[in-house]
Amino acid sequence: MPPFPIDRYLLPETPIEVPDGFTEVRQSLTAGLPHRVELGAGVHAVLILPTGLARQWLDTDPLAVVSSSADDLAPRPAPQATAPAPALVGRVPLRLVVRQGTRILGSVPLATGLRRVCPDAGLTTDANPSAAVEVLVLAWLLHAGTVRGSGDYGSTLTLAWRPADRAVDQFGPPPINEFVWRRRPPAQRVESELGPGRLRYRYLLDKKMRRVLR
């Protein structure tokens, strides 16, 4: 059975292994934020935390944990039917901005195991292919003192990268023609859309074949 189309976007259940061809980078964040990570070929990533609340960090214990990749891998109990909805601001918006010089190639949110190509060929038309890189987020630990300024507070960032100059090594079935899919009986088709303008997933129940339409 082919892999589910959104498998590459799901969080892993075990620590991440660095795939072949990737270069692992582990750095201590002793200079505060933003923090620059060289990725080679004139490309670098900048770790940023856009909060806009300076006073909050001045009053916080410097060793307090602001964000950690361990939260992504920690087991969570099954949600209760009466449990309140999670807060939208419960997680700080840490992200890597990938740049070539002053030109932004893409933005990668920190999520354990997330792989992203910058720039995304599907979203850009003027990108320089020689500058494209694939970034894999492995682990991080950020303390409040690092957000506030320079100093060794034990904050670290681990990621892996590779030049995005090779084709993918996994392939799925060809997409279903939209008109053919709509001619099937409603009971034999399933459709999911992952946000406006995002990945669309279509499934023919009778053929047991998953197909993706963009």
XYZ file of N, CA, C and O in Angstrom:
856
model
N 0.849 -1.190 0.000
C 0.000 0.000 0.000
C 0.891 1.247 0.000
O 1.854 1.319 0.768
N 0.611 2.223 -0.861
C 1.438 3.440 -0.883
C 1.299 4.227 0.410
O 0.286 4.122 1.107
N 2.316 5.018 0.765
C 2.241 5.792 2.009
C 1.138 6.832 1.958
O 0.798 7.346 0.902
N 0.566 7.106 3.117
C -0.478 8.131 3.212
C 0.110 9.482 2.808
O 1.227 9.816 3.219
N -0.570 10.288 1.990
C 0.041 11.505 1.438
C 0.570 12.492 2.459
O 1.491 13.239 2.161
N 0.015 12.546 3.675
C 0.489 13.543 4.629
C 1.426 12.942 5.672
O 1.708 13.570 6.677
N 1.950 11.729 5.431
C 2.860 11.101 6.388
C 4.049 11.990 6.695
O 4.520 12.063 7.832
N 4.592 12.678 5.681
C 5.795 13.474 5.876
C 5.538 14.709 6.733
O 6.465 15.358 7.175
N 4.246 15.050 6.968
C 3.929 16.209 7.791
C 3.608 15.832 9.240
O 3.433 16.708 10.080
N 3.512 14.540 9.539
C 3.126 14.113 10.876
C 4.337 14.058 11.795
O 5.464 13.824 11.355
N 4.112 14.266 13.095
C 5.195 14.202 14.062
C 5.589 12.755 14.308
O 4.744 11.869 14.323
N 6.893 12.503 14.510
C 7.345 11.120 14.725
C 7.043 10.656 16.145
O 6.819 11.442 17.045
N 7.063 9.347 16.330
C 6.847 8.775 17.655
C 8.156 8.430 18.344
O 8.184 8.118 19.517
N 9.270 8.453 17.622
C 10.579 8.135 18.185
C 11.563 9.214 17.769
O 11.302 9.985 16.842
N 12.727 9.306 18.437
C 13.739 10.290 18.029
C 14.122 10.136 16.562
O 14.133 9.038 16.007
N 14.477 11.256 15.953
C 14.727 11.279 14.520
C 16.136 10.798 14.202
O 17.094 11.137 14.888
N 16.273 9.998 13.154
C 17.575 9.615 12.626
C 17.881 10.480 11.411
O 16.997 10.760 10.597
N 19.125 10.886 11.292
C 19.528 11.734 10.178
C 19.628 10.887 8.912
O 20.378 9.910 8.878
N 18.877 11.209 7.858
C 18.936 10.409 6.625
C 20.292 10.555 5.940
O 21.045 11.497 6.181
N 20.591 9.618 5.069
C 21.818 9.683 4.277
C 21.822 10.941 3.418
O 20.790 11.329 2.858
N 22.981 11.554 3.320
C 23.111 12.752 2.501
C 22.903 14.048 3.249
O 23.176 15.119 2.708
N 22.411 13.980 4.480
C 22.193 15.174 5.289
C 23.412 15.445 6.170
O 24.081 14.516 6.633
N 23.684 16.719 6.407
C 24.739 17.149 7.319
C 24.097 17.629 8.605
O 23.270 18.538 8.582
N 24.480 17.005 9.726
C 23.906 17.384 11.015
C 24.662 18.567 11.604
O 25.894 18.626 11.560
N 23.930 19.517 12.168
C 24.507 20.702 12.800
C 23.905 20.842 14.189
O 22.682 20.881 14.336
N 24.764 20.907 15.202
C 24.309 21.124 16.574
C 25.057 22.320 17.141
O 26.289 22.340 17.141
N 24.333 23.324 17.605
C 24.954 24.548 18.087
C 24.356 24.972 19.419
O 23.170 24.754 19.679
N 25.209 25.591 20.247
C 24.753 26.209 21.484
C 24.350 27.649 21.191
O 25.050 28.359 20.462
N 23.244 28.077 21.753
C 22.712 29.415 21.465
C 23.228 30.399 22.523
O 22.464 30.933 23.321
N 24.530 30.660 22.493
C 25.138 31.514 23.519
C 25.089 32.996 23.157
O 25.373 33.839 24.014
N 24.763 33.304 21.924
C 24.717 34.708 21.496
C 23.309 35.272 21.516
O 23.080 36.385 21.036
N 22.358 34.530 22.052
C 20.978 35.000 22.089
C 20.282 34.829 20.758
O 20.761 34.137 19.859
N 19.125 35.466 20.669
C 18.335 35.424 19.433
C 18.283 36.820 18.808
O 18.283 37.813 19.524
N 18.246 36.870 17.471
C 18.254 35.769 16.497
C 19.611 35.076 16.423
O 20.640 35.688 16.693
N 19.581 33.785 16.055
C 20.793 32.976 15.973
C 20.966 32.484 14.546
O 20.037 31.956 13.942
N 22.187 32.642 14.015
C 22.462 32.294 12.620
C 23.158 30.941 12.530
O 24.081 30.652 13.290
N 22.696 30.106 11.568
C 23.273 28.784 11.316
C 23.671 28.714 9.847
O 22.817 28.869 8.967
N 24.956 28.493 9.584
C 25.430 28.395 8.206
C 25.054 27.031 7.623
O 25.276 25.987 8.251
N 24.500 27.042 6.402
C 24.088 25.815 5.738
C 24.905 25.509 4.492
O 24.627 24.535 3.809
N 25.891 26.327 4.187
C 26.728 26.077 3.025
C 26.167 26.678 1.753
O 24.972 26.985 1.646
N 27.055 26.838 0.763
C 26.677 27.369 -0.555
C 26.040 28.752 -0.446
O 25.150 29.091 -1.219
N 26.511 29.546 0.524
C 25.980 30.899 0.668
C 24.600 30.970 1.285
O 23.991 32.039 1.306
N 24.087 29.850 1.806
C 22.755 29.805 2.400
C 22.899 29.663 3.910
O 23.775 28.949 4.405
N 22.059 30.352 4.653
C 22.062 30.245 6.106
C 20.638 30.302 6.633
O 19.718 30.713 5.922
N 20.461 29.853 7.870
C 19.162 29.911 8.533
C 19.293 30.773 9.776
O 20.328 30.770 10.445
N 18.242 31.508 10.087
C 18.222 32.378 11.260
C 17.074 31.922 12.157
O 15.912 31.905 11.729
N 17.406 31.554 13.388
C 16.396 31.166 14.363
C 15.835 32.421 15.018
O 16.579 33.215 15.599
N 14.524 32.609 14.924
C 13.892 33.804 15.468
C 12.700 33.413 16.342
O 12.133 32.332 16.203
N 12.361 34.323 17.241
C 11.173 34.166 18.079
C 10.448 35.501 18.119
O 10.768 36.381 18.917
N 9.471 35.721 17.223
C 8.739 36.988 17.185
C 7.665 37.038 18.262
O 6.584 36.481 18.100
N 7.960 37.685 19.402
C 6.973 37.769 20.478
C 6.459 39.180 20.688
O 5.285 39.380 20.976
N 7.344 40.191 20.594
C 6.931 41.567 20.800
C 6.638 41.922 22.241
O 6.042 42.959 22.521
N 7.048 41.066 23.192
C 6.764 41.300 24.610
C 8.085 41.294 25.386
O 8.459 40.305 26.005
N 8.800 42.401 25.368
C 10.114 42.450 25.999
C 10.029 42.348 27.520
O 10.836 41.663 28.158
N 9.049 43.009 28.133
C 8.961 43.013 29.596
C 8.740 41.611 30.149
O 9.215 41.268 31.240
N 8.016 40.789 29.417
C 7.755 39.420 29.870
C 9.060 38.666 30.110
O 9.209 37.962 31.115
N 10.039 38.818 29.228
C 11.298 38.087 29.350
C 12.200 38.683 30.425
O 13.007 37.976 31.024
N 12.086 39.962 30.681
C 12.887 40.587 31.735
C 12.489 40.072 33.111
O 13.311 40.015 34.033
N 11.244 39.697 33.295
C 10.741 39.242 34.591
C 10.747 37.724 34.734
O 10.283 37.199 35.743
N 11.263 36.996 33.730
C 11.230 35.542 33.746
C 12.568 34.974 34.208
O 13.624 35.536 33.912
N 12.535 33.861 34.922
C 13.749 33.168 35.341
C 14.569 32.809 34.101
O 14.046 32.174 33.179
N 15.848 33.192 34.034
C 16.658 32.910 32.835
C 16.743 31.429 32.476
O 16.946 31.091 31.313
N 16.605 30.537 33.463
C 16.696 29.100 33.198
C 15.340 28.455 32.925
O 15.259 27.237 32.732
N 14.291 29.255 32.898
C 12.962 28.713 32.582
C 12.923 28.253 31.128
O 13.425 28.937 30.229
N 12.345 27.094 30.893
C 12.264 26.541 29.540
C 11.143 27.233 28.768
O 9.983 27.219 29.188
N 11.514 27.842 27.647
C 10.542 28.518 26.791
C 9.958 27.543 25.772
O 8.759 27.535 25.504
N 10.828 26.714 25.193
C 10.380 25.755 24.182
C 11.370 24.604 24.128
O 12.580 24.800 24.314
N 10.854 23.395 23.873
C 11.711 22.222 23.811
C 11.125 21.208 22.839
O 9.902 21.016 22.779
N 12.006 20.555 22.087
C 11.545 19.513 21.174
C 11.027 18.294 21.923
O 10.304 17.478 21.352
N 11.396 18.166 23.195
C 10.904 17.027 23.980
C 9.388 17.035 24.090
O 8.763 15.981 24.251
N 8.776 18.213 23.995
C 7.316 18.289 24.083
C 6.651 17.578 22.910
O 5.553 17.039 23.042
N 7.312 17.579 21.742
C 6.732 16.922 20.576
C 6.747 15.406 20.711
O 5.903 14.723 20.124
N 7.734 14.873 21.428
C 7.883 13.428 21.530
C 7.281 12.845 22.798
O 7.226 11.634 22.959
N 6.834 13.710 23.712
C 6.269 13.223 24.972
C 4.912 12.580 24.727
O 4.096 13.088 23.946
N 4.618 11.428 25.359
C 3.302 10.791 25.194
C 2.205 11.660 25.785
O 2.388 12.330 26.804
N 1.073 11.655 25.142
C -0.066 12.438 25.606
C -1.259 11.517 25.840
O -1.520 10.613 25.043
N -2.002 11.729 26.908
C -3.187 10.898 27.147
C -4.266 11.188 26.108
O -4.292 12.256 25.485
N -5.145 10.231 25.943
C -6.253 10.426 25.010
C -7.125 11.584 25.493
O -7.415 11.689 26.681
N -7.539 12.469 24.584
C -8.354 13.612 25.011
C -9.710 13.171 25.528
O -10.329 12.244 25.011
N -10.165 13.857 26.568
C -11.478 13.569 27.137
C -12.564 14.320 26.368
O -12.318 15.371 25.779
N -13.758 13.775 26.402
C -14.856 14.399 25.663
C -15.175 15.790 26.193
O -15.622 16.665 25.452
N -14.932 16.002 27.485
C -15.246 17.300 28.094
C -14.016 18.187 28.256
O -14.097 19.221 28.898
N -12.887 17.778 27.699
C -11.662 18.559 27.845
C -11.786 19.878 27.098
O -12.373 19.942 26.007
N -11.254 20.981 27.658
C -11.322 22.270 26.965
C -10.433 22.282 25.724
O -9.476 21.516 25.624
N -10.754 23.140 24.794
C -9.961 23.267 23.583
C -8.575 23.818 23.934
O -8.439 24.644 24.828
N -7.511 23.346 23.260
C -6.172 23.844 23.568
C -6.050 25.318 23.220
O -6.667 25.812 22.281
N -5.237 26.020 24.007
C -5.029 27.451 23.755
C -4.198 27.649 22.501
O -3.226 26.937 22.262
N -4.578 28.636 21.692
C -3.865 28.889 20.454
C -2.486 29.474 20.698
O -1.614 29.394 19.843
N -2.267 30.095 21.864
C -0.986 30.729 22.143
C -0.163 29.892 23.117
O 0.749 30.386 23.764
N -0.470 28.615 23.237
C 0.226 27.780 24.187
C 1.638 27.423 23.775
O 2.414 26.936 24.579
N 2.011 27.652 22.526
C 3.338 27.303 22.027
C 3.948 28.510 21.341
O 3.319 29.132 20.487
N 5.193 28.824 21.709
C 5.836 30.008 21.130
C 6.167 29.751 19.665
O 6.507 28.625 19.288
N 6.093 30.781 18.813
C 6.258 30.590 17.359
C 7.715 30.609 16.925
O 8.138 31.465 16.135
N 8.517 29.664 17.417
C 9.909 29.561 16.974
C 9.952 29.107 15.521
O 9.229 28.188 15.127
N 10.838 29.722 14.741
C 10.966 29.317 13.347
C 12.347 29.641 12.810
O 13.050 30.514 13.332
N 12.710 28.922 11.757
C 13.948 29.159 11.033
C 13.626 29.881 9.738
O 12.815 29.401 8.937
N 14.241 31.027 9.537
C 14.109 31.748 8.281
C 15.347 31.437 7.443
O 16.471 31.760 7.838
N 15.157 30.761 6.308
C 16.270 30.345 5.447
C 16.516 31.444 4.423
O 15.588 31.874 3.723
N 17.788 31.886 4.333
C 18.107 33.019 3.462
C 19.368 32.728 2.647
O 20.221 31.953 3.054
N 19.448 33.387 1.510
C 20.672 33.445 0.720
C 21.053 34.918 0.638
O 20.419 35.694 -0.075
N 22.064 35.316 1.416
C 22.343 36.732 1.549
C 21.201 37.403 2.300
O 20.858 37.016 3.410
N 20.591 38.385 1.664
C 19.427 39.051 2.262
C 18.118 38.542 1.674
O 17.053 39.020 2.064
N 18.191 37.604 0.758
C 16.998 37.082 0.083
C 16.423 35.911 0.864
O 17.124 34.950 1.178
N 15.158 35.984 1.216
C 14.494 34.928 1.987
C 14.064 33.800 1.050
O 13.346 34.022 0.066
N 14.501 32.579 1.366
C 14.141 31.407 0.575
C 12.939 30.671 1.157
O 12.229 29.979 0.434
N 12.719 30.804 2.460
C 11.591 30.108 3.069
C 11.617 30.223 4.574
O 12.570 30.739 5.165
N 10.562 29.734 5.199
C 10.417 29.772 6.648
C 10.019 28.379 7.130
O 9.105 27.766 6.571
N 10.726 27.880 8.151
C 10.506 26.530 8.652
C 10.111 26.606 10.128
O 10.936 26.967 10.971
N 8.871 26.308 10.493
C 8.502 26.282 11.919
C 9.195 25.132 12.625
O 9.398 24.066 12.036
N 9.568 25.342 13.883
C 10.244 24.292 14.631
C 9.241 23.248 15.087
O 8.404 23.501 15.965
N 9.307 22.095 14.463
C 8.505 20.925 14.822
C 9.391 19.716 14.609
O 10.011 19.574 13.554
N 9.479 18.858 15.588
C 10.399 17.733 15.540
C 10.116 16.836 14.339
O 9.002 16.361 14.152
N 11.141 16.616 13.527
C 11.009 15.740 12.371
C 10.514 16.410 11.115
O 10.415 15.762 10.067
N 10.217 17.709 11.177
C 9.711 18.402 9.996
C 10.818 18.561 8.961
O 11.920 19.012 9.273
N 10.521 18.187 7.715
C 11.439 18.379 6.591
C 10.808 19.351 5.613
O 9.645 19.201 5.256
N 11.591 20.319 5.185
C 11.054 21.309 4.256
C 12.140 21.768 3.296
O 13.267 22.021 3.697
N 11.764 21.892 2.015
C 12.670 22.398 0.986
C 12.462 23.895 0.840
O 11.332 24.363 0.744
N 13.560 24.636 0.846
C 13.512 26.087 0.675
C 14.439 26.478 -0.482
O 15.620 26.147 -0.439
N 13.919 27.180 -1.495
C 12.516 27.568 -1.655
C 11.675 26.411 -2.172
O 12.191 25.475 -2.769
N 10.364 26.495 -1.919
C 9.412 25.504 -2.391
C 9.154 25.756 -3.863
O 8.618 26.796 -4.241
N 9.542 24.793 -4.710
C 9.380 24.973 -6.145
C 7.922 25.149 -6.545
O 7.617 25.740 -7.569
N 7.003 24.640 -5.713
C 5.589 24.781 -6.029
C 5.037 26.156 -5.731
O 3.949 26.502 -6.166
N 5.781 26.959 -4.944
C 5.292 28.275 -4.559
C 6.076 29.413 -5.186
O 5.628 30.550 -5.179
N 7.271 29.142 -5.708
C 8.105 30.187 -6.286
C 8.420 29.864 -7.732
O 8.521 28.710 -8.133
N 8.585 30.890 -8.515
C 8.886 30.718 -9.936
C 10.227 31.312 -10.323
O 10.734 31.036 -11.396
N 10.840 32.138 -9.443
C 12.093 32.795 -9.786
C 13.247 32.321 -8.925
O 14.277 32.966 -8.820
N 13.077 31.156 -8.269
C 14.104 30.682 -7.347
C 15.306 30.157 -8.114
O 15.187 29.603 -9.209
N 16.484 30.324 -7.521
C 17.703 29.796 -8.074
C 17.865 28.365 -7.596
O 18.068 28.136 -6.406
N 17.785 27.348 -8.490
C 17.845 25.962 -8.025
C 19.130 25.657 -7.269
O 19.150 24.802 -6.391
N 20.241 26.313 -7.610
C 21.502 26.023 -6.946
C 21.487 26.440 -5.491
O 22.328 26.009 -4.709
N 20.549 27.312 -5.096
C 20.478 27.788 -3.713
C 19.488 26.998 -2.884
O 19.359 27.253 -1.694
N 18.790 26.036 -3.462
C 17.757 25.302 -2.734
C 18.386 24.337 -1.738
O 19.367 23.647 -2.047
N 17.832 24.301 -0.537
C 18.283 23.363 0.493
C 17.068 22.697 1.125
O 15.964 23.253 1.109
N 17.281 21.508 1.659
C 16.251 20.827 2.426
C 16.683 20.820 3.880
O 17.801 20.408 4.206
N 15.802 21.261 4.758
C 16.109 21.383 6.184
C 15.290 20.358 6.958
O 14.084 20.183 6.707
N 15.928 19.691 7.900
C 15.276 18.724 8.778
C 15.473 19.184 10.221
O 16.604 19.313 10.690
N 14.388 19.441 10.927
C 14.448 19.870 12.318
C 14.592 18.633 13.202
O 13.754 17.730 13.149
N 15.634 18.598 14.028
C 15.901 17.441 14.873
C 15.538 17.688 16.334
O 14.761 16.936 16.921
N 16.121 18.719 16.944
C 15.877 18.955 18.369
C 16.254 20.386 18.715
O 17.040 21.023 18.017
N 15.697 20.881 19.816
C 16.055 22.197 20.311
C 15.664 22.307 21.774
O 14.817 21.563 22.280
N 16.323 23.231 22.447
C 15.992 23.568 23.833
C 16.280 25.052 24.008
O 17.405 25.496 23.781
N 15.262 25.814 24.364
C 15.396 27.263 24.476
C 15.001 27.717 25.873
O 13.902 27.423 26.336
N 15.915 28.435 26.539
C 15.645 28.993 27.857
C 15.385 30.490 27.752
O 15.797 31.155 26.781
N 14.723 31.028 28.758
C 14.320 32.430 28.730
C 15.516 33.367 28.667
O 15.451 34.437 28.051
N 16.637 32.995 29.303
C 17.819 33.848 29.262
C 18.338 34.060 27.849
O 18.849 35.134 27.519
N 18.206 33.042 26.989
C 18.654 33.164 25.597
C 17.766 34.122 24.828
O 18.233 34.860 23.958
N 16.474 34.124 25.125
C 15.557 35.061 24.474
C 15.911 36.494 24.873
O 15.822 37.429 24.072
N 16.362 36.666 26.095
C 16.654 37.987 26.635
C 17.975 38.551 26.120
O 18.129 39.764 25.969
N 18.958 37.680 25.838
C 20.253 38.183 25.370
C 21.300 37.097 25.389
O 21.012 35.908 25.547
N 22.568 37.491 25.246
C 23.664 36.536 25.174
C 23.965 35.943 26.541
O 23.659 36.527 27.586
N 24.581 34.751 26.525
C 24.917 34.042 27.747
C 24.699 32.552 27.556
O 23.926 32.128 26.698
N 25.406 31.753 28.353
C 25.285 30.301 28.251
C 24.227 29.811 29.237
O 24.507 29.606 30.418
N 23.020 29.628 28.742
C 21.905 29.166 29.565
C 21.521 27.717 29.252
O 20.488 27.239 29.705
N 22.330 27.047 28.435
C 22.040 25.659 28.087
C 21.129 25.491 26.884
O 20.678 24.373 26.608
N 20.854 26.565 26.155
C 19.986 26.472 24.975
C 20.767 25.892 23.800
O 21.929 26.249 23.573
N 20.131 25.011 23.048
C 20.776 24.363 21.907
C 19.798 24.231 20.746
O 18.569 24.269 20.927
N 20.356 24.039 19.575
C 19.569 23.801 18.357
C 20.283 22.740 17.544
O 21.487 22.834 17.309
N 19.545 21.711 17.123
C 20.101 20.647 16.289
C 19.223 20.476 15.059
O 18.005 20.301 15.179
N 19.843 20.550 13.903
C 19.118 20.341 12.651
C 20.042 19.653 11.661
O 21.238 19.464 11.920
N 19.486 19.257 10.541
C 20.263 18.671 9.456
C 19.818 19.306 8.154
O 18.686 19.776 8.024
N 20.734 19.321 7.193
C 20.401 19.945 5.913
C 21.152 19.233 4.788
O 22.123 18.526 5.011
N 20.672 19.441 3.589
C 21.351 18.943 2.396
C 20.974 19.825 1.219
O 19.875 20.434 1.216
N 21.826 19.937 0.227
C 21.417 20.649 -0.999
C 20.256 19.923 -1.648
O 20.261 18.702 -1.774
N 19.242 20.660 -2.031
C 18.049 20.049 -2.635
C 18.261 19.933 -4.137
O 17.576 20.572 -4.945
N 19.231 19.086 -4.504
C 19.573 18.941 -5.919
C 19.276 17.546 -6.444
O 19.750 17.158 -7.497
N 18.492 16.779 -5.682
C 18.127 15.435 -6.111
C 16.623 15.253 -6.060
O 15.945 15.904 -5.265
N 16.134 14.343 -6.890
C 14.697 14.077 -6.912
C 14.303 13.267 -5.685
O 15.151 12.706 -4.976
N 13.011 13.217 -5.401
C 12.520 12.444 -4.266
C 12.738 10.961 -4.519
O 12.819 10.509 -5.666
N 12.846 10.181 -3.436
C 13.077 8.745 -3.564
C 11.841 7.926 -3.257
O 11.908 6.709 -3.143
N 10.690 8.586 -3.102
C 9.435 7.881 -2.880
C 8.389 8.420 -3.847
O 8.303 9.631 -4.060
N 7.621 7.517 -4.413
C 6.636 7.916 -5.412
C 5.296 7.266 -5.090
O 5.242 6.118 -4.638
N 4.233 7.992 -5.336
C 2.899 7.465 -5.136
C 2.219 7.211 -6.469
O 2.794 7.444 -7.539
N 0.983 6.743 -6.434
C 0.245 6.516 -7.679
C -0.072 7.843 -8.360
O -0.104 8.889 -7.715
N -0.306 7.829 -9.670
C -0.640 9.069 -10.368
C -1.974 9.613 -9.882
O -2.837 8.865 -9.419
N -2.171 10.922 -9.954
C -3.414 11.514 -9.457
C -4.621 11.116 -10.297
O -4.516 10.846 -11.496
N -5.763 11.083 -9.656
C -7.011 10.806 -10.355
C -7.466 12.067 -11.077
O -7.428 13.160 -10.519
N -7.890 11.899 -12.305
C -8.463 13.033 -13.020
C -9.720 13.501 -12.289
O -10.569 12.700 -11.893
N -9.839 14.818 -12.090
C -10.943 15.355 -11.301
C -12.303 14.975 -11.882
O -13.241 14.657 -11.152
N -12.433 14.982 -13.194
C -13.725 14.685 -13.824
C -14.074 13.202 -13.676
O -15.240 12.845 -13.482
N -13.064 12.333 -13.756
C -13.311 10.904 -13.554
C -13.740 10.658 -12.113
O -14.675 9.897 -11.845
N -13.064 11.328 -11.168
C -13.386 11.128 -9.750
C -14.811 11.545 -9.450
O -15.536 10.857 -8.727
N -15.271 12.659 -10.010
C -16.618 13.159 -9.731
C -17.709 12.297 -10.371
O -18.870 12.384 -9.981
N -17.370 11.472 -11.349
C -18.356 10.600 -11.976
C -18.595 9.333 -11.170
O -19.550 8.599 -11.442
N -17.754 9.067 -10.175
C -17.968 7.890 -9.350
C -19.131 8.117 -8.394
O -19.426 9.252 -7.999
N -19.834 7.071 -7.982
C -20.942 7.232 -7.028
C -20.435 7.851 -5.724
O -19.320 7.561 -5.278
N -21.231 8.704 -5.089
C -20.795 9.360 -3.841
C -20.350 8.385 -2.766
O -19.454 8.697 -1.978
N -20.956 7.202 -2.720
C -20.601 6.234 -1.681
C -19.223 5.635 -1.900
O -18.682 4.970 -1.009
N -18.623 5.836 -3.077
C -17.337 5.227 -3.387
C -16.188 6.236 -3.395
O -15.085 5.911 -3.818
N -16.410 7.447 -2.933
C -15.332 8.435 -2.952
C -15.309 9.231 -1.648
O -16.341 9.477 -1.034
N -14.111 9.566 -1.235
C -13.868 10.345 -0.027
C -12.938 11.486 -0.399
O -12.014 11.309 -1.190
N -13.195 12.662 0.157
C -12.366 13.819 -0.161
C -12.075 14.596 1.116
O -12.957 14.831 1.932
N -10.806 14.989 1.283
C -10.392 15.838 2.393
C -9.540 16.966 1.841
O -8.731 16.760 0.944
N -9.714 18.153 2.392
C -8.924 19.303 1.970
C -8.245 19.886 3.197
O -8.896 20.253 4.179
N -6.914 19.978 3.164
C -6.133 20.400 4.316
C -5.882 21.893 4.277
O -4.750 22.367 4.160
N -6.938 22.688 4.317
C -6.787 24.140 4.337
C -6.952 24.737 2.958
O -6.787 24.065 1.939
N -7.275 26.042 2.882
C -7.482 26.712 1.597
C -6.216 26.683 0.753
O -5.135 27.052 1.201
N -6.350 26.218 -0.472
C -5.224 26.185 -1.386
C -4.157 25.173 -1.020
O -3.054 25.212 -1.571
N -4.460 24.250 -0.110
C -3.467 23.280 0.346
C -3.711 21.921 -0.293
O -4.468 21.787 -1.246
N -3.058 20.903 0.265
C -3.137 19.562 -0.268
C -4.573 19.042 -0.243
O -5.274 19.174 0.747
N -4.999 18.451 -1.335
C -6.327 17.846 -1.423
C -6.158 16.340 -1.601
O -5.396 15.886 -2.448
N -6.880 15.561 -0.782
C -6.725 14.114 -0.743
C -8.014 13.467 -1.206
O -9.073 13.721 -0.643
N -7.920 12.619 -2.240
C -9.098 11.943 -2.771
C -8.866 10.443 -2.801
O -7.789 9.973 -3.157
N -9.893 9.702 -2.456
C -9.759 8.266 -2.242
C -10.952 7.558 -2.863
O -12.090 7.861 -2.538
N -10.669 6.605 -3.776
C -11.727 5.783 -4.352
C -11.841 4.510 -3.527
O -10.927 3.697 -3.477
N -12.980 4.320 -2.866
C -13.149 3.185 -1.971
C -13.182 1.861 -2.723
O -12.717 0.841 -2.227
N -13.721 1.857 -3.926
C -13.857 0.593 -4.634
C -12.524 0.070 -5.145
O -12.306 -1.129 -5.220
N -11.595 0.944 -5.488
C -10.315 0.526 -6.042
C -9.225 0.386 -4.984
O -8.122 -0.068 -5.261
N -9.528 0.824 -3.753
C -8.546 0.753 -2.667
C -7.243 1.455 -3.056
O -6.145 0.967 -2.765
N -7.377 2.574 -3.697
C -6.179 3.309 -4.129
C -6.276 4.745 -3.667
O -7.285 5.408 -3.880
N -5.236 5.225 -3.018
C -5.197 6.615 -2.567
C -4.538 7.461 -3.656
O -3.471 7.138 -4.149
N -5.152 8.541 -3.994
C -4.615 9.436 -5.004
C -4.645 10.862 -4.493
O -5.529 11.242 -3.739
N -3.737 11.677 -4.935
C -3.635 13.048 -4.465
C -3.847 13.995 -5.627
O -3.319 13.821 -6.701
N -4.655 15.037 -5.369
C -4.837 16.114 -6.331
C -4.393 17.405 -5.695
O -4.720 17.673 -4.533
N -3.648 18.226 -6.400
C -3.200 19.518 -5.864
C -4.016 20.634 -6.494
O -4.442 20.546 -7.608
